[in-house]
Short mmCIF file of C-alpha atoms in Angstrom, two decimals:
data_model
loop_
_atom_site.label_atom_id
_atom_site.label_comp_id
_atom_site.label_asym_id
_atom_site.label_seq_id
_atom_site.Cartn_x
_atom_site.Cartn_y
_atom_site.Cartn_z
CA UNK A 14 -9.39 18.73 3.77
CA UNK A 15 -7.89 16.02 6.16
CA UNK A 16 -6.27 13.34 5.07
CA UNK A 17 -6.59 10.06 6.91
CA UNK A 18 -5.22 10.06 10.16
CA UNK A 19 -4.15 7.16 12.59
CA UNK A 20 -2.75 7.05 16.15
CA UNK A 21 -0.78 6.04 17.96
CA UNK A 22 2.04 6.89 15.44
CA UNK A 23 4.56 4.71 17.18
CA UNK A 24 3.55 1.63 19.90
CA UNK A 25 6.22 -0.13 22.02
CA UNK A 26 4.45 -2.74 23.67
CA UNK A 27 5.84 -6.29 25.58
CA UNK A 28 5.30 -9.76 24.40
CA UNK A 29 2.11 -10.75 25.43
CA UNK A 30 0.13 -7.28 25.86
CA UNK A 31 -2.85 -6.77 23.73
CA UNK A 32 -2.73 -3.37 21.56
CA UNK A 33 -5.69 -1.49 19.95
CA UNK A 34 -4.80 1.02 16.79
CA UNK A 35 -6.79 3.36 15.29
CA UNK A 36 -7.60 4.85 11.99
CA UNK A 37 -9.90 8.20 11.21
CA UNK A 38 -10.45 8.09 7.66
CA UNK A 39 -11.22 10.53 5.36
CA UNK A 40 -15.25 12.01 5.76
CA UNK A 41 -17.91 10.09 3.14
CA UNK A 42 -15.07 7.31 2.24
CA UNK A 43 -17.21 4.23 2.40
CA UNK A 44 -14.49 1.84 2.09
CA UNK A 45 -11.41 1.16 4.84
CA UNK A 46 -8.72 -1.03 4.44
CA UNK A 47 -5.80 -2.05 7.00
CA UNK A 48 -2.37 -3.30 5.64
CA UNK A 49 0.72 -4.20 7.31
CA UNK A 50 4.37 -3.55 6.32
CA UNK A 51 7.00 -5.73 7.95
CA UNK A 52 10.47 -4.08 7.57
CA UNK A 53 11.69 -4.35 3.90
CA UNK A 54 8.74 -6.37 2.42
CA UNK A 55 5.77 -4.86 0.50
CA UNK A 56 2.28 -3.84 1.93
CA UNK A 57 0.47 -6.72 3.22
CA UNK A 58 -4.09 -6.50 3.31
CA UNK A 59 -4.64 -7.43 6.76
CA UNK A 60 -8.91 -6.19 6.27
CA UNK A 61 -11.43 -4.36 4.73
CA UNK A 62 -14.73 -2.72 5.26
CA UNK A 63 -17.16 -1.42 3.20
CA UNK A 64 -20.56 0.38 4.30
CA UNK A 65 -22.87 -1.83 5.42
CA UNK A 66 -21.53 -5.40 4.07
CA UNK A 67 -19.42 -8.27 6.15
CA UNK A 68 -15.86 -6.65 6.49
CA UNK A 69 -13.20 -9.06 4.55
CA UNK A 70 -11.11 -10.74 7.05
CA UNK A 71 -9.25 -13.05 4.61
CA UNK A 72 -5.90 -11.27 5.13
CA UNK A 73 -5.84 -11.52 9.13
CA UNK A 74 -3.01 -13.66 9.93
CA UNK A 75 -4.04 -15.02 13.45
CA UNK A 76 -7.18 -14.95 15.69
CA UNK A 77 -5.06 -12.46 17.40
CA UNK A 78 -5.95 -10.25 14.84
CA UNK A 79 -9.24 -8.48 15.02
CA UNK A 80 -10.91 -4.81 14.03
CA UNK A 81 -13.56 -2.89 13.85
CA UNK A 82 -15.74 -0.05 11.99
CA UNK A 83 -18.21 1.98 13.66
CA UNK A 84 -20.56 3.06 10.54
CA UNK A 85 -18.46 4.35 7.94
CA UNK A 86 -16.14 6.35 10.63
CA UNK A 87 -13.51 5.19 12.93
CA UNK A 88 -11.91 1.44 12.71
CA UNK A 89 -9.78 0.09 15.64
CA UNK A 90 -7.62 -2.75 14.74
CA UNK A 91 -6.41 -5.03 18.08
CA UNK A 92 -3.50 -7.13 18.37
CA UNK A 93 -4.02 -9.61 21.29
CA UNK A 94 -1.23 -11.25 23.12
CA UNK A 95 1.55 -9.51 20.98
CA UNK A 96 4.25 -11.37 19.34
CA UNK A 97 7.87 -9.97 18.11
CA UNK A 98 6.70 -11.05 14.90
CA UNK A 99 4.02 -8.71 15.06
CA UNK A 100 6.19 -5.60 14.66
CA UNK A 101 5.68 -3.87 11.91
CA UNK A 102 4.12 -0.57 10.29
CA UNK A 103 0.63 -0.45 10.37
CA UNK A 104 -1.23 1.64 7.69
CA UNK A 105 -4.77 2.39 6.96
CA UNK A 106 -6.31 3.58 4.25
CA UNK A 107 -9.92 5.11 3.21
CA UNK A 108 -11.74 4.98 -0.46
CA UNK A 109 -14.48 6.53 -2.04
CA UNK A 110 -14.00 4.40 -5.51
CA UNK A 111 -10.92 3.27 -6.77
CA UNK A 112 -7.95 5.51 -5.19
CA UNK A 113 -6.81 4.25 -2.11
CA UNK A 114 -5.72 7.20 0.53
CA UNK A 115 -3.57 5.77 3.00
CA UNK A 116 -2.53 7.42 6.60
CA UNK A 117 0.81 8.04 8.16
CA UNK A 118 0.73 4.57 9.96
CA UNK A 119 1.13 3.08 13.19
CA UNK A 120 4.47 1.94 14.07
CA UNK A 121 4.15 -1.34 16.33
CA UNK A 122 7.38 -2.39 18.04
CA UNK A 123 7.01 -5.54 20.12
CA UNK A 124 10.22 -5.92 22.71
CA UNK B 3 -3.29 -16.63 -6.40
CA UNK B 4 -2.92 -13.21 -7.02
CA UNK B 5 0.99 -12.05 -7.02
CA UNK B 6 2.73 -8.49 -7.59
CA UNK B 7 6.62 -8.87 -8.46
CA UNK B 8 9.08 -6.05 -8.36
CA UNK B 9 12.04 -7.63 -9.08
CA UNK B 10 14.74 -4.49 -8.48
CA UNK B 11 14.26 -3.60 -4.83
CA UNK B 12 17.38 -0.85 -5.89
CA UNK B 13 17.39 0.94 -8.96
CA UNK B 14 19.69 4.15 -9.39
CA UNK B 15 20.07 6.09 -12.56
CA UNK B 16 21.33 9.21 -13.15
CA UNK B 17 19.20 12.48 -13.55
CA UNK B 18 18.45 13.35 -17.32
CA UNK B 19 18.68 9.00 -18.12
CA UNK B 20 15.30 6.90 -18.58
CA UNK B 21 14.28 5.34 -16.33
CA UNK B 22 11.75 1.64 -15.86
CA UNK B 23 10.65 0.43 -13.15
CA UNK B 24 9.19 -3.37 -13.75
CA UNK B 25 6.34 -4.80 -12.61
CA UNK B 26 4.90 -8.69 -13.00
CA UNK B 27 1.71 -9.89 -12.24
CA UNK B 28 -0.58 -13.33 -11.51
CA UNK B 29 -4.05 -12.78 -11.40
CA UNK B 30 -6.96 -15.11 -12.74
CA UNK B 31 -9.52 -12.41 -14.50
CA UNK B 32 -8.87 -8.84 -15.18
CA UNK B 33 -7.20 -7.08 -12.46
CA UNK B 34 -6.88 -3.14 -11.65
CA UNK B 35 -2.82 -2.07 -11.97
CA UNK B 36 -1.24 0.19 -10.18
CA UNK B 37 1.39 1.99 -9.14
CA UNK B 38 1.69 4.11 -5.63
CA UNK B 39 4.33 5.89 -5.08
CA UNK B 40 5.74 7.22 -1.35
CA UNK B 41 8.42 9.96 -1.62
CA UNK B 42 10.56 10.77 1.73
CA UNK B 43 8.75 11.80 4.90
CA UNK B 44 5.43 11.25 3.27
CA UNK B 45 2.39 9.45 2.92
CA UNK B 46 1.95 6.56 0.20
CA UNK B 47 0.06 7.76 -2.47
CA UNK B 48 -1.24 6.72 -5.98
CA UNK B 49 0.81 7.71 -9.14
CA UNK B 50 -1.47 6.10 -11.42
CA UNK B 51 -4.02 3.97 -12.52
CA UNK B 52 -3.97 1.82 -15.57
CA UNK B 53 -6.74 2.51 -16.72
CA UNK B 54 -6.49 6.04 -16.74
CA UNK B 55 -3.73 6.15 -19.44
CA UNK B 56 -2.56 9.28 -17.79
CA UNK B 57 1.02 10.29 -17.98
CA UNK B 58 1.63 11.99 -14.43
CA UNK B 59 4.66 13.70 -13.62
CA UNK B 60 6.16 12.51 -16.94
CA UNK B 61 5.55 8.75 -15.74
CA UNK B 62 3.88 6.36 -17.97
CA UNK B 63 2.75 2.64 -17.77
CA UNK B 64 1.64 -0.14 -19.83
CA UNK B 65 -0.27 -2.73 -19.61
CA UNK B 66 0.89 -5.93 -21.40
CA UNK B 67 -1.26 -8.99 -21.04
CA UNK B 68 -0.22 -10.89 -23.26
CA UNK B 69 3.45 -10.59 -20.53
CA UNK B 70 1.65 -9.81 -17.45
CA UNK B 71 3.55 -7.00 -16.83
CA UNK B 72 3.12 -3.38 -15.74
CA UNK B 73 6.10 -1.24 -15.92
CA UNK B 74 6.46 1.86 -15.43
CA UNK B 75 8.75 4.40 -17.29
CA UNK B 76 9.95 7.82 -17.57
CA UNK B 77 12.39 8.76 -20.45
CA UNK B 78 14.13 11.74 -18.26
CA UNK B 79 14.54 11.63 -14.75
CA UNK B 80 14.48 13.77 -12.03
CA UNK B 81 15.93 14.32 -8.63
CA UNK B 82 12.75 14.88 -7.45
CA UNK B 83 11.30 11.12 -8.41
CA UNK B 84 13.59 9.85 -5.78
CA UNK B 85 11.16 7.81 -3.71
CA UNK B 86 10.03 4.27 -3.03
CA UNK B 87 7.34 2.58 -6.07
CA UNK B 88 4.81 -0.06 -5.29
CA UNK B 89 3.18 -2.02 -7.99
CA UNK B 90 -0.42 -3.09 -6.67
CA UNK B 91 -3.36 -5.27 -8.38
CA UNK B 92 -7.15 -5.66 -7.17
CA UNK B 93 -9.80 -6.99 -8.39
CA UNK B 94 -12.84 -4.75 -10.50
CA UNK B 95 -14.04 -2.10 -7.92
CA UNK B 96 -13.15 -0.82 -4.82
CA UNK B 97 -10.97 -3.92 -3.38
CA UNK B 98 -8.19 -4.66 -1.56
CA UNK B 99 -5.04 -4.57 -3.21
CA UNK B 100 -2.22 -6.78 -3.49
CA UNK B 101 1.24 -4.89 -3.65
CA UNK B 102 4.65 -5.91 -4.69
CA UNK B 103 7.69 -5.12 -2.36
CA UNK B 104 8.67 -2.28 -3.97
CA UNK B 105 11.49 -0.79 -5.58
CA UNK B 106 13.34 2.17 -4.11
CA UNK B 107 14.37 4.40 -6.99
CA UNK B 108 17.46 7.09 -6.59
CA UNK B 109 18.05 9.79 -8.95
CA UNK B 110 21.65 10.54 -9.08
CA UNK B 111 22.27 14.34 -9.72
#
């Protein structure tokens, strides 16, 4: 079936422009997680959702950062007022239980 | 705090050799280990699961409390393991996980 799927796949954007990314994942996963991969570092949580409950937000680094989950489909995940610092790899991911299923990521350059 | 070490960011062997890739942890409780794996031109994707105790694609890990480690082995390599490993943690349950910065692993033929 389809895997998780996110778009845009890349984003060049200019200091100070707000960005919305989104994530389709994976039909029945009730869980949805967004990480963020700076060049040459590990995966870092940014937020998760599951069902019904108050997403986590503890990994958000700014008030820039916000997303969203409509139901237990589609999550957008807006960067406001873009930074350089802010480019990165974005990647979502979807669950059911415990194995994570991550999409091909967002690639945010900020010029 | 909850922390995921990888302390090789490079590791190349040769094809045939064994191979470990090591992981540390901090976590306060009983975490969930491990390991994803993303090979070239695709997506990250899990390789295994402590608790499991699976061996997939030949690869095996271990978890030692009592060292808070989680590495992960392989006692003949292949070409085709050439890829980039992530050691991760979470909490019991569906939960985010913490990952460690990876180590990108070459197979030398």
């Amino acid at each position: 079936g389809a895997g998780v799927s996110q778009s845009p796949s890349n984003k060049v954007t200019e200091k100070g422009k707000d960005v919305e990314l989104r994530c389709d994942p994976i039909s029945g996963h009730t869980a949805l997680y967004w990480y963020r991969q700076r060049l040459g570092q590990g995966l870092e949580f940014l937020i998760y959702f599951q069902g019904n409950s108050a997403p986590d937000k503890s990994g958000l680094p700014s008030d820039r950062f916000s997303a969203e989950r409509t139901g237990e489909s589609v999550s957008t995940l807006t960067i406001q007022r873009t930074q350089q610092e802010d480019s990165a790899v974005y990647l979502c991911a979807s669950s059911k239980r415990y194995e994570q299923y991550f999409g091909p990521g967002t690639r945010l350059t900020v010029t | 705090a909850q922390r995921v070490t990888q302390p090789e960011k490079l590791l190349s062997v040769f094809k045939g050799a064994p191979v470990e890739l090591k992981c540390n942890y901090s976590y306060s409780g009983s975490p969930e280990l491990f390991w994803y794996v993303q090979y070239s031109r695709q997506r990250l994707q899990l390789l295994l699961r402590h608790i499991s105790r699976e061996s997939i694609k030949g690869f095996t890990a271990d978890l030692n409390k009592g060292e808070t480690s989680f590495h992960l082995k392989k006692p003949f390599a292949q070409e085709e393991d050439s890829a980039m490993y992530y050691c991760a943690l979470s909490g019991v349950g569906a939960q985010k996980l913490v990952f460690g910065q990876g180590t990108r692993l070459t197979i030398n033929p």
